[in-house]
Short mmCIF file of C-alpha atoms and ligand atoms in Angstrom, two decimals:
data_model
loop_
_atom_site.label_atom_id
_atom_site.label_comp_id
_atom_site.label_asym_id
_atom_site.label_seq_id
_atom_site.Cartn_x
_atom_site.Cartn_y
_atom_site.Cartn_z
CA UNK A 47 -39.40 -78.93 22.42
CA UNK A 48 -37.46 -76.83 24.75
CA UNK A 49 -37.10 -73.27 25.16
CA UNK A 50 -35.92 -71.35 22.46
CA UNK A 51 -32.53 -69.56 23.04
CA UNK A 52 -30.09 -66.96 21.38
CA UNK A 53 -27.25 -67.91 20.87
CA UNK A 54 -25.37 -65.05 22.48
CA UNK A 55 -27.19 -66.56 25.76
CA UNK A 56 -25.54 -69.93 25.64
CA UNK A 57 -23.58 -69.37 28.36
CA UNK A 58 -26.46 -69.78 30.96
CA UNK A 59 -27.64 -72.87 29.22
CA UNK A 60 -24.78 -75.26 29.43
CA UNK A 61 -25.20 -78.32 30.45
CA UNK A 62 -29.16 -78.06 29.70
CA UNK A 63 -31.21 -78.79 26.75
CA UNK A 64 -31.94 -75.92 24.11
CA UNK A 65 -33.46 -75.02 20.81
CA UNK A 66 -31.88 -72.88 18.07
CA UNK A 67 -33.41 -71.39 15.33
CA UNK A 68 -31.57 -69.71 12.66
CA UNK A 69 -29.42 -70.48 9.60
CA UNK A 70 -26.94 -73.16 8.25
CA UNK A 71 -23.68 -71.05 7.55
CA UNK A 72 -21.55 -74.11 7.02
CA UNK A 73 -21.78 -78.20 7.44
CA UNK A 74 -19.10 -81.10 7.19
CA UNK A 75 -19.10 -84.39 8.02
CA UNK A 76 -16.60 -86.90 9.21
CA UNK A 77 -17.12 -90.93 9.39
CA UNK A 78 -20.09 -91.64 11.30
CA UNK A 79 -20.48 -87.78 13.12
CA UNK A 80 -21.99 -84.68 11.22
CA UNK A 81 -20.95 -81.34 12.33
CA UNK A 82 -23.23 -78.37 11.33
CA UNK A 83 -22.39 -74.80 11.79
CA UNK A 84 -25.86 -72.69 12.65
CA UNK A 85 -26.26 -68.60 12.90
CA UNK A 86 -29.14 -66.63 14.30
CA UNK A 87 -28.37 -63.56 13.93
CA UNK A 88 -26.55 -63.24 17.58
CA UNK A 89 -23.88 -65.46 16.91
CA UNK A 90 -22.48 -69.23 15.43
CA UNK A 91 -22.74 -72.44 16.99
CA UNK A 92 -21.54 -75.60 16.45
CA UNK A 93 -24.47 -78.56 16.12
CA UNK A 94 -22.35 -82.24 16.31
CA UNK A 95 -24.87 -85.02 14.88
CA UNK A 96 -23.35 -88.92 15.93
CA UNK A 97 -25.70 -91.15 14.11
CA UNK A 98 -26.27 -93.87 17.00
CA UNK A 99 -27.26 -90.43 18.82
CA UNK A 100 -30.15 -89.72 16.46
CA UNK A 101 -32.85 -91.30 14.22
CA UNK A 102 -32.67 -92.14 11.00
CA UNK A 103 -34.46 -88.97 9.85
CA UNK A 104 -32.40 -86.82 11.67
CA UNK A 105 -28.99 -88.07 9.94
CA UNK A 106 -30.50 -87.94 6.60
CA UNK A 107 -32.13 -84.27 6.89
CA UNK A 108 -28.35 -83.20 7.60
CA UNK A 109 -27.58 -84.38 3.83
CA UNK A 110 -30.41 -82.19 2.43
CA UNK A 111 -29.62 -79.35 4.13
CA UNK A 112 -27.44 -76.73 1.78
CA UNK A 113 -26.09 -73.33 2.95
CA UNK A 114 -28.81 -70.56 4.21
CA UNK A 115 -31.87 -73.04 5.14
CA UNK A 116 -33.47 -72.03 7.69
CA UNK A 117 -34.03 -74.91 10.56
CA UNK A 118 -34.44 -75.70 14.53
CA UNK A 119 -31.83 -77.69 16.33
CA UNK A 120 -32.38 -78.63 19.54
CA UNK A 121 -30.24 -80.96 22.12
CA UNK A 122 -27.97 -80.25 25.13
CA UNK A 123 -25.34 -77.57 25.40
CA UNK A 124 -21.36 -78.08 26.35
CA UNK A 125 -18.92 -75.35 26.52
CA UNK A 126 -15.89 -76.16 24.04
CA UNK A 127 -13.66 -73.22 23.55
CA UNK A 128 -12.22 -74.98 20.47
CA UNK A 129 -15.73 -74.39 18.44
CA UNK A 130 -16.95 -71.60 16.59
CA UNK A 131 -18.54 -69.20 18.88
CA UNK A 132 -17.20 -70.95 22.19
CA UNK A 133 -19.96 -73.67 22.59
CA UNK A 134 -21.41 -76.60 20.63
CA UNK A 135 -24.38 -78.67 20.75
CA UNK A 136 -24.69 -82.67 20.85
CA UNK A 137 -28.12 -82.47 18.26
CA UNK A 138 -31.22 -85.02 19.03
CA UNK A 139 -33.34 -82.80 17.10
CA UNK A 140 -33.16 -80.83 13.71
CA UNK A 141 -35.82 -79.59 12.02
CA UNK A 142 -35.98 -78.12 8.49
CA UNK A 143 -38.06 -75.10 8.15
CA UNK A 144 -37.22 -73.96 4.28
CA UNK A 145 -34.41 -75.40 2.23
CA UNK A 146 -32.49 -72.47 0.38
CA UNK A 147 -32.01 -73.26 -3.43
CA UNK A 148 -28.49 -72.16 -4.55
CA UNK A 149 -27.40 -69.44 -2.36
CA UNK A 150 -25.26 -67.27 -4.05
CA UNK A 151 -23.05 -66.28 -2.07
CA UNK A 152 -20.68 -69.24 -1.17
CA UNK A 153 -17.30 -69.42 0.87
CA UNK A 154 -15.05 -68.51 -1.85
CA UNK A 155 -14.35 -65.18 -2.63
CA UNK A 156 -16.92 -62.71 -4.60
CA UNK A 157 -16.13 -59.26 -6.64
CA UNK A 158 -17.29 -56.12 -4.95
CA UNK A 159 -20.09 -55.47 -7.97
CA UNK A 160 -21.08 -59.05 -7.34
CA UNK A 161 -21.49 -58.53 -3.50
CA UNK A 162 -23.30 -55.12 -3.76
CA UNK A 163 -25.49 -56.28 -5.68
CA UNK A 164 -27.09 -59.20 -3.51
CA UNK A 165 -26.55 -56.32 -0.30
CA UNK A 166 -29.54 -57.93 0.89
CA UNK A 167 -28.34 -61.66 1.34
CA UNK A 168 -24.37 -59.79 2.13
CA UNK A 169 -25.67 -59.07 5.42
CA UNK A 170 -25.56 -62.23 6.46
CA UNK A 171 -21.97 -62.84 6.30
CA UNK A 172 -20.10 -62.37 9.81
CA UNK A 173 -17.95 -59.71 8.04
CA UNK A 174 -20.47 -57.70 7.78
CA UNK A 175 -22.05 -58.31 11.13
CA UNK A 176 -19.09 -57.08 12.55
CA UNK A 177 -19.49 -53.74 10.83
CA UNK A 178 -22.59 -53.50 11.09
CA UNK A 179 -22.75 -53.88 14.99
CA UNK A 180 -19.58 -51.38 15.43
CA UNK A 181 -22.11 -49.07 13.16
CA UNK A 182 -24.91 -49.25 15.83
CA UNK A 183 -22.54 -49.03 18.65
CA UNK A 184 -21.02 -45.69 17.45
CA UNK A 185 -24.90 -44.71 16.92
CA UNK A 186 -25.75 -46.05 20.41
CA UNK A 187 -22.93 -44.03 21.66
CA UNK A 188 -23.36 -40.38 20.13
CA UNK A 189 -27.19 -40.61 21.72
CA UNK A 190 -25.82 -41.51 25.30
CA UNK A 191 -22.92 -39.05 24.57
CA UNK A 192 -25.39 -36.11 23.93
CA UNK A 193 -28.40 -37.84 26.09
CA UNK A 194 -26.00 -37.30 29.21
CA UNK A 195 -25.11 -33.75 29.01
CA UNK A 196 -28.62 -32.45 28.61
CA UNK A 197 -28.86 -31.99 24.95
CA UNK A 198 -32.78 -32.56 23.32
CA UNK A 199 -32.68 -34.30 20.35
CA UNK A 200 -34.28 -32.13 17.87
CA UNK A 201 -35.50 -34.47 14.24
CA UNK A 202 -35.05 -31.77 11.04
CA UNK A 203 -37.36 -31.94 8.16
CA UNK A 204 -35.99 -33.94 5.14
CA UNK A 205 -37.74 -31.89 2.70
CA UNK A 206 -36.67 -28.06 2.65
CA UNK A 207 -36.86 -24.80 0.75
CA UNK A 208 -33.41 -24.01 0.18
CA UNK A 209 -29.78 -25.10 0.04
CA UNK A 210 -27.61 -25.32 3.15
CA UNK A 211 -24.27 -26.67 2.12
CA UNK A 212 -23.78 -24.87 -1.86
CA UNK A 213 -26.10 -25.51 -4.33
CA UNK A 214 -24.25 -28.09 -6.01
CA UNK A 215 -25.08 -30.99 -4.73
CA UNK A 216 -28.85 -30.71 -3.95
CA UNK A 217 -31.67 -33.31 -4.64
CA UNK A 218 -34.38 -31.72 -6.37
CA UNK A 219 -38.30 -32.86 -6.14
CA UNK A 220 -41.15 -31.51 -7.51
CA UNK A 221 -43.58 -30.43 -4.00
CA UNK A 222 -47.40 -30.65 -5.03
CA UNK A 223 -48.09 -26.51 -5.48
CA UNK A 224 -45.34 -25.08 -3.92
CA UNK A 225 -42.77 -25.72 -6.52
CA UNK A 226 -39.23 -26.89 -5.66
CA UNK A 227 -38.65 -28.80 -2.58
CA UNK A 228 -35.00 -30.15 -1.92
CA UNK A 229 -33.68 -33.11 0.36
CA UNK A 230 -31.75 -31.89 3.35
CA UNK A 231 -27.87 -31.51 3.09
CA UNK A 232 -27.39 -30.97 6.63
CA UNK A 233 -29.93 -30.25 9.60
CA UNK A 234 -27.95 -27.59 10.89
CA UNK A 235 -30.17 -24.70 10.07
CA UNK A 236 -32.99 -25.84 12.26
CA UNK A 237 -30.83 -27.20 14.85
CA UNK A 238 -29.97 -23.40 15.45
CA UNK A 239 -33.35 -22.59 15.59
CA UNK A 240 -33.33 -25.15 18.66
CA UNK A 241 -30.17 -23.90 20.06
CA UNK A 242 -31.95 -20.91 20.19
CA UNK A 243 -35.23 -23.04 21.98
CA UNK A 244 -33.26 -25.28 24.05
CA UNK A 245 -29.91 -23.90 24.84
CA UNK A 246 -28.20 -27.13 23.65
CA UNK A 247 -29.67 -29.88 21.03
CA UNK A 248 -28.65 -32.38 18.40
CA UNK A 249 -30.09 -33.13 15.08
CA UNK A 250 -29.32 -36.93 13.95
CA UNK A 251 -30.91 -38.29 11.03
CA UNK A 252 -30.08 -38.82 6.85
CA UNK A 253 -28.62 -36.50 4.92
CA UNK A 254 -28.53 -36.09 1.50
CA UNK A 255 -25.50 -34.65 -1.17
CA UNK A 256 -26.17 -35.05 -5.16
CA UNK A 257 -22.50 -35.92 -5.19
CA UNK A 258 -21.10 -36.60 -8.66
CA UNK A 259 -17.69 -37.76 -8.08
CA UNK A 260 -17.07 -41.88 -7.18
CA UNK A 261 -15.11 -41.66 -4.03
CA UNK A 262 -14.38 -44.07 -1.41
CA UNK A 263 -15.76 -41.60 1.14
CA UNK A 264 -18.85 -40.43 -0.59
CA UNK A 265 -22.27 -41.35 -0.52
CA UNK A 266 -25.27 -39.40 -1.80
CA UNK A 267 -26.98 -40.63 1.21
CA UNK A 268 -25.55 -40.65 4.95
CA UNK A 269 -26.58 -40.39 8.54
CA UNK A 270 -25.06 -37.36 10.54
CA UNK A 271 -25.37 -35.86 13.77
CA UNK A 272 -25.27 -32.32 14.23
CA UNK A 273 -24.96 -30.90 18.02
CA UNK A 274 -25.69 -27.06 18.51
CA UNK A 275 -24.72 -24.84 21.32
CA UNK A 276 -26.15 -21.49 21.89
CA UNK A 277 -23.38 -18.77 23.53
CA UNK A 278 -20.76 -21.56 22.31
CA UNK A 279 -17.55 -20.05 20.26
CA UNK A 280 -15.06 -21.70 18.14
CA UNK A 281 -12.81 -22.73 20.86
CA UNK A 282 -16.11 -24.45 22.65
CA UNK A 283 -17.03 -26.32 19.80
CA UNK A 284 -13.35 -28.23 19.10
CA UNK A 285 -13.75 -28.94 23.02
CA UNK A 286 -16.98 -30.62 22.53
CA UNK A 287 -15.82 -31.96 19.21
CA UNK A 288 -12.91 -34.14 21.16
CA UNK A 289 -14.67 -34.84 24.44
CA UNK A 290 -17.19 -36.22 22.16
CA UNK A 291 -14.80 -38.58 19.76
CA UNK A 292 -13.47 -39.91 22.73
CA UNK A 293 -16.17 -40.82 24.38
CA UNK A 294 -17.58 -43.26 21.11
CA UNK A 295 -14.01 -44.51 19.96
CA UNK A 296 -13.75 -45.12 23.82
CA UNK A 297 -17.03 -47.14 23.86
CA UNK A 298 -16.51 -49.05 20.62
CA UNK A 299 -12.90 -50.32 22.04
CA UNK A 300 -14.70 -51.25 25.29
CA UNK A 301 -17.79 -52.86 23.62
CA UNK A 302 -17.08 -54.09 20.01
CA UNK A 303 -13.38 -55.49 20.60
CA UNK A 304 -14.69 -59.22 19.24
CA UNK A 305 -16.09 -57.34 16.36
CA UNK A 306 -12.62 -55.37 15.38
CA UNK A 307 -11.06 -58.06 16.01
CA UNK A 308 -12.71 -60.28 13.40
CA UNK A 309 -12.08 -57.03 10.93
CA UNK A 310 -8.39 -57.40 11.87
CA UNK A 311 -8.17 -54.19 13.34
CA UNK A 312 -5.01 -52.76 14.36
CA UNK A 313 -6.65 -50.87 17.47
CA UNK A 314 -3.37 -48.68 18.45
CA UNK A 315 -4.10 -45.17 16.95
CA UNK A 316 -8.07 -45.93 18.14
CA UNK A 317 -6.30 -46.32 21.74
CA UNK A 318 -4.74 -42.63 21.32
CA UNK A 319 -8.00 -40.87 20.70
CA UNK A 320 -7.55 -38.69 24.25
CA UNK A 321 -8.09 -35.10 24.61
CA UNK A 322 -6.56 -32.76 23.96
CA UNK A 323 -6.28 -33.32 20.03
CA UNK A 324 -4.03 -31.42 17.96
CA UNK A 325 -5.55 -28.51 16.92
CA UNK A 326 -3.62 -26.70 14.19
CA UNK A 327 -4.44 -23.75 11.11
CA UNK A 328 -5.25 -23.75 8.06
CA UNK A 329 -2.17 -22.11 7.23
CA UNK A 330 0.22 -24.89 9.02
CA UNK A 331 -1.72 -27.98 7.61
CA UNK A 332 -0.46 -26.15 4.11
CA UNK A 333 2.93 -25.62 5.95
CA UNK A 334 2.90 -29.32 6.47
CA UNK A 335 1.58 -29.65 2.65
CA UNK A 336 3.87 -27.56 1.26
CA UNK A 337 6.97 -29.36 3.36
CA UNK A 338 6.42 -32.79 2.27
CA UNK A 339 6.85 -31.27 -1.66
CA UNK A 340 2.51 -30.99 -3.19
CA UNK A 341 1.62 -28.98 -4.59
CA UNK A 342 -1.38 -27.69 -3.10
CA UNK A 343 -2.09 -23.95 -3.33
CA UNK A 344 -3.14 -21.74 -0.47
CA UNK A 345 -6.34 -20.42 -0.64
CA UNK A 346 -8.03 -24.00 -2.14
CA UNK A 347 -9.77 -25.99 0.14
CA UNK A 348 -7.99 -29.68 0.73
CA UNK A 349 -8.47 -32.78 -1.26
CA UNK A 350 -8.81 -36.72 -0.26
CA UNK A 351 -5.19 -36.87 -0.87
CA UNK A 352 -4.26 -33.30 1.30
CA UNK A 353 -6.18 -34.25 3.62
CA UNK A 354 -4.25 -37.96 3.86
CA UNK A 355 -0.70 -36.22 3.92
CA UNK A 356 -1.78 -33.60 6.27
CA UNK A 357 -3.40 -36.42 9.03
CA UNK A 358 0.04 -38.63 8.16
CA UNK A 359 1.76 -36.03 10.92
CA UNK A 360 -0.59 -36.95 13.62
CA UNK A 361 -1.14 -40.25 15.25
CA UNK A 362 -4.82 -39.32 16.28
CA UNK A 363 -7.13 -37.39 14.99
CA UNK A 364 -6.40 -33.07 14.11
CA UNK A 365 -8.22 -30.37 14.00
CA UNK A 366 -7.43 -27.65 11.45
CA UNK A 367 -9.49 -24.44 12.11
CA UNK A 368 -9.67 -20.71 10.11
CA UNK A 369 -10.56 -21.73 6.65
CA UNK A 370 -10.26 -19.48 3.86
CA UNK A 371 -14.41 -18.19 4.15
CA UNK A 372 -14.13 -18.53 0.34
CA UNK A 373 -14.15 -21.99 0.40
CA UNK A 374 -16.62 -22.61 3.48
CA UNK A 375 -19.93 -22.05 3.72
CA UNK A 376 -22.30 -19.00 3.76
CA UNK A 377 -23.26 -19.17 7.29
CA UNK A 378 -19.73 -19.27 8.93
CA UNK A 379 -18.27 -16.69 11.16
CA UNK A 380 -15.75 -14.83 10.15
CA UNK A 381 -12.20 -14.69 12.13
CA UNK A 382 -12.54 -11.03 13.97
CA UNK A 383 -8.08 -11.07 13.48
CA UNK A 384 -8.60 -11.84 9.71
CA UNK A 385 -11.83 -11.47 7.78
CA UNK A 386 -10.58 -13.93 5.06
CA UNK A 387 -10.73 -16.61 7.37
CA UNK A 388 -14.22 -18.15 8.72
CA UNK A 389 -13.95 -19.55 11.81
CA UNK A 390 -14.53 -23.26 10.54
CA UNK A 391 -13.22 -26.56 11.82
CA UNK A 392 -12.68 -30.09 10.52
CA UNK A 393 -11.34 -33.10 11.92
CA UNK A 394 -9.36 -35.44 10.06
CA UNK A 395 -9.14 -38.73 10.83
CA UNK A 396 -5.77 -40.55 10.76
CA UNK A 397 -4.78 -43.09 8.51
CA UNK A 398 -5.99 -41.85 5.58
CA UNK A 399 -9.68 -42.09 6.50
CA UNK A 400 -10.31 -38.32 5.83
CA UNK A 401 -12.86 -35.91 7.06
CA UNK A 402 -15.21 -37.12 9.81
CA UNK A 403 -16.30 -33.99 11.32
CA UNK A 404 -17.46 -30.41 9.64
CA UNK A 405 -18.17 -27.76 12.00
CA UNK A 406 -18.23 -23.75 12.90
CA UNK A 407 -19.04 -20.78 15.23
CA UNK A 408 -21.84 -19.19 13.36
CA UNK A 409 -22.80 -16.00 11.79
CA UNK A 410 -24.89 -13.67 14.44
CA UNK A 411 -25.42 -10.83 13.06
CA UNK A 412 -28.05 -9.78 11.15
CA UNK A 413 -26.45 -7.48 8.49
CA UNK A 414 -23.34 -9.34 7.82
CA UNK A 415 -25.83 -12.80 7.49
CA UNK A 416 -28.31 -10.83 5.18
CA UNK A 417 -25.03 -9.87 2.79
CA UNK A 418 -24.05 -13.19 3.14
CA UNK A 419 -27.07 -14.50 1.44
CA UNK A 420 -26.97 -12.08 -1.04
CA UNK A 421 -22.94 -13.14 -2.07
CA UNK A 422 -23.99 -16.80 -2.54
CA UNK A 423 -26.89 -15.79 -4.27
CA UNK A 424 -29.09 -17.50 -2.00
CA UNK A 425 -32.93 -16.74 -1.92
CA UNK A 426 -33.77 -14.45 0.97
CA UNK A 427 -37.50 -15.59 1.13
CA UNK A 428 -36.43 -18.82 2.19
CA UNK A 429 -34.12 -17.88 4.38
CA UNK A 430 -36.29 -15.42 6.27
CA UNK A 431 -37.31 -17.46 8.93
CA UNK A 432 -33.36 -18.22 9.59
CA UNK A 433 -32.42 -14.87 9.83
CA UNK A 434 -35.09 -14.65 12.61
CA UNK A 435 -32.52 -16.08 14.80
CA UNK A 436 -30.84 -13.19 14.40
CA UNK A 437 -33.39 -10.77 15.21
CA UNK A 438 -34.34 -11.83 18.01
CA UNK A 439 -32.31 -12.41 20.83
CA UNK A 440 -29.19 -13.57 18.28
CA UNK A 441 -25.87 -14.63 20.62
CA UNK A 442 -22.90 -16.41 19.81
CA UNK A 443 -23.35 -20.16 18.71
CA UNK A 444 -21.86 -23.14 17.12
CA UNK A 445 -21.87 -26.40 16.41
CA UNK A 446 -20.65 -29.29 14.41
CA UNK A 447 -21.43 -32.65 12.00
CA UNK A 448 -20.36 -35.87 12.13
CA UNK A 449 -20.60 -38.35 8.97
CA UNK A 450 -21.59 -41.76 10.65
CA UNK A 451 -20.37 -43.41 7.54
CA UNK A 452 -16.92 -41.89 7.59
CA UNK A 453 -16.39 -42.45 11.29
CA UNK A 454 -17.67 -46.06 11.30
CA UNK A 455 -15.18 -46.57 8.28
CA UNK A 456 -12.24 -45.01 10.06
CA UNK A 457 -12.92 -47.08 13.55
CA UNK A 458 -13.45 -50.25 11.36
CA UNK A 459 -10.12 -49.70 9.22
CA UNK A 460 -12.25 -49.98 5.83
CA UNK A 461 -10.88 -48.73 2.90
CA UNK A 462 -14.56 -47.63 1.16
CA UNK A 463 -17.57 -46.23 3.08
CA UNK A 464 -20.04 -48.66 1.00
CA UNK A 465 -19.68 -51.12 3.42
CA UNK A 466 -20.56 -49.04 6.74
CA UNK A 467 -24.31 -48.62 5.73
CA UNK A 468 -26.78 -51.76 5.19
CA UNK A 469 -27.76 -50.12 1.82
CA UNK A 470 -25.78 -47.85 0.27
CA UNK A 471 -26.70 -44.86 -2.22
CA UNK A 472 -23.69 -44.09 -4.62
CA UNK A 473 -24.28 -42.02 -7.49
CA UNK A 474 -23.95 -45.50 -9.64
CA UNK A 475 -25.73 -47.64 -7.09
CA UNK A 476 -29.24 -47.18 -6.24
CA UNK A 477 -30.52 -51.06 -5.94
CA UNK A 478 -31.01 -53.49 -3.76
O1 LIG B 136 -18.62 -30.68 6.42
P1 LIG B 136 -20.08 -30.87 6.17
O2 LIG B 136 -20.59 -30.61 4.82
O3 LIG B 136 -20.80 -29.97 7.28
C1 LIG B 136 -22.12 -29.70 7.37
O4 LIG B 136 -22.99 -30.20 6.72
C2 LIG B 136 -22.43 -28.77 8.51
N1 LIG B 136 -23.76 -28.21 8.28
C3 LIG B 136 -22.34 -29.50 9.82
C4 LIG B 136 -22.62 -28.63 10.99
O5 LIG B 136 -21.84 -27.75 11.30
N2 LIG B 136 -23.73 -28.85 11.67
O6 LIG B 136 -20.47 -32.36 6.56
C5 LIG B 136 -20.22 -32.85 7.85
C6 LIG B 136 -19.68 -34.27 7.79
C7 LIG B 136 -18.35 -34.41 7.07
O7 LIG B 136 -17.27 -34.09 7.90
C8 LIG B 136 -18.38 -35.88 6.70
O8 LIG B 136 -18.02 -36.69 7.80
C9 LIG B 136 -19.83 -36.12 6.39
O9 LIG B 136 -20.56 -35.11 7.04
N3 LIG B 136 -20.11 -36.07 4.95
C10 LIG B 136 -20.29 -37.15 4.17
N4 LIG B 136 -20.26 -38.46 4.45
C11 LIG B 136 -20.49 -39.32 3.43
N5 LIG B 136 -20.78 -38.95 2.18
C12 LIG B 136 -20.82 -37.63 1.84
N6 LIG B 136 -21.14 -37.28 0.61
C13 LIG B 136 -20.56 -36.67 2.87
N7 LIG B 136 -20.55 -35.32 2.90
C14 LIG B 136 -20.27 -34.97 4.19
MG1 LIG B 137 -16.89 -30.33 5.36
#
């Protein structure tokens, strides 16, 4: 046989002889010529079978072969812009590696339910490939992003002692003699304690959130990457913050526009994320509530459906900054002009797609942290070695999160995160 080949390589082999191996997506045939439609993984081709081309065996093996069997074409390769993928293969060769019995998943269309359910065979559709590969572009991105301006990556432990986003949504497990361990809710604790090592680091890895409500931007499992900057304030940290989202939307526009383009994704407000964002307060995003006739109450923090109306005013991105500290959490700053107000930021996407980034200057001083504690009735013990940080050598320092999930939904268009991680975790979906 000849050399094996991806199919994303085609280009160099055209004209020469080549063998696939990979999937049948799709077959038809017409009079005397069989047309097969193979994917590997890298892409579709087009495999044209003419019987006086072939033997016998070859023509009939087409017949037998039913959607997702897995098989080796091989034969010469022409560029035809009119095929699937941009090139097609006259076939002298198939060969049938395992037939697939009934694959469920057919052409026509499937319910939601029905799709999560077989997540595992979903994948293969292109819909998903597209998705997928904007997912691990945006994830390619944030490393080279942070890689480039001298930030260490610094992995926090999964398993901790304590609750870092409110005690409400925390995954409990039983931890051999020391009691009560809980899945992380956020990094962001120890990526301080790097800040504090390194100057500058990011935390990336799975989060966790016992979230009880059925959203269409929650999971109880999701990726995020947390960057931490020691003598950065609040002003610092919404610089970073857009310098940073247009640097990934910037790369996913440049190096995914086949894949949004097969999600039918209208790319214009992706083209506007430029800095400087908006930045805006609190108190005008609930001018801009109150305006359009809610009636949201100042003082709560926003819903879905606040946060939709408020990002409606902006054609990128916003940034609304001074929370009421009643609603944030323990370890924010508070605003020196206004001690009701923590010196928080979020980012909403546009479009309706929500929050995509949580962030904050944090609390430095040792007293104020230590009363902190104490007001959400957090355990001090396990806290000890945080406030350690602030002992020794504390200095101004912030940071901020980013929900993969959420921002892969937004730059795909999707109207439900489920879709934006190979296997999602919903509070009513723990299988496949
Ligand atoms: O706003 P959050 O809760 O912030 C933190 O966890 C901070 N410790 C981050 C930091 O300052 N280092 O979460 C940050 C982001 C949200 O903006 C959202 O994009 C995402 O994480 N997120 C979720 N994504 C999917 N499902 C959930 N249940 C999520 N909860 C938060
Ligand atoms: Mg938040």
């Amino acid at each position: 046989m000849s050399s094996r080949v991806y199919i994303e390589n085609l280009a160099d082999y055209v004209g020469r002889e080549a063998t696939i191996s990979g999937w049948l997506y799709n077959k038809r045939s017409s009079g005397k010529i069989r047309f097969l439609i193979l994917r590997d993984g890298t892409g579709v081709l087009q495999g044209v079978i003419v019987k006086q081309n072939v033997s016998e065996k070859v023509f009939n093996a087409f017949d037998t072969l039913t959607q997702e069997s897995s098989l080796r074409i091989s034969g010469t390769v022409r560029k035809d812009d009119r095929a699937p993928g941009g090139y097609e293969m006259d076939v002298k060769d198939v060969e049938i590696i395992a037939l697939a019995n009934d694959y469920p998943i057919t052409p026509k269309e499937h319910g939601v339910e029905f799709l999560m359910d077989r997540r595992h065979l979903w994948l293969r559709s292109q819909r998903q490939h597209a998705i997928l590969r904007v997912r691990h572009e945006i994830i390619r991105s944030i490393r080279e992003f942070f890689d480039g301006r001298g930030f260490l990556l610094m992995d926090a432990p999964i398993f901790t002692p304590a609750a870092c986003e409110g005690t409400s949504t925390l995954f409990e497990t039983e931890y051999f003699d020391l009691g009560k361990a809980y899945l992380t809710q956020s990094g962001q604790l120890y990526g301080e304690a790097g800040a504090m090592a390194f100057g500058k680091v990011y935390v990336f890895g799975p989060t966790f959130r016992a979230e009880k409500s059925k959203t269409r931007r929650h999971l109880t499992e999701f990726w995020m990457v947390e960057p931490e900057v020691a003598f950065n304030d609040l002003n610092d940290d919404m610089d970073l913050a857009e310098e940073f989202l247009e640097h990934i939307v910037g790369k996913v526009l440049k190096n995914r526009a086949a894949e949004l383009k097969t999600l039918e994704r209208n790319t214009k407000f992706l083209e506007n994320v430029k800095k400087p964002l908006p930045r805006i307060t609190y108190d005008e995003a609930v001018e801009i509530l109150r305006k359009k006739g809610t009636s949201f109450e100042r003082g709560n923090d926003f819903g879905g459906t606040d946060e939709t109306v408020i990002s409606e005013e902006f054609d990128r991105p916003v940034m609304v900054h001074r929370y009421p500290a009643k609603v944030k959490a323990f370890y924010m700053k508070r605003d020196p002009k206004n001690e009701d107000l923590a010196l928080a930021v979020d980012v909403l996407a546009p479009e309706g797609h929500g929050e995509i980034i949580g962030g904050s200057q944090r609390e430095d001083d040792y007293d104020v942290l230590l009363k902190r504690l104490h007001e959400h009735n957090l355990p001090e013990s396990a806290f000890d070695w945080y406030l350690d940080l602030r002992r020794f050598g504390s200095v101004p320092h912030s940071g901020f999160g980013l929900g993969v999930e959420r921002t892969v939904s937004w730059i795909c268009g999707l109207d439900h995160v489920r879709e934006t991680i190979p296997f999602p975790r919903m509070i009513y979906r723990l299988t496949p």
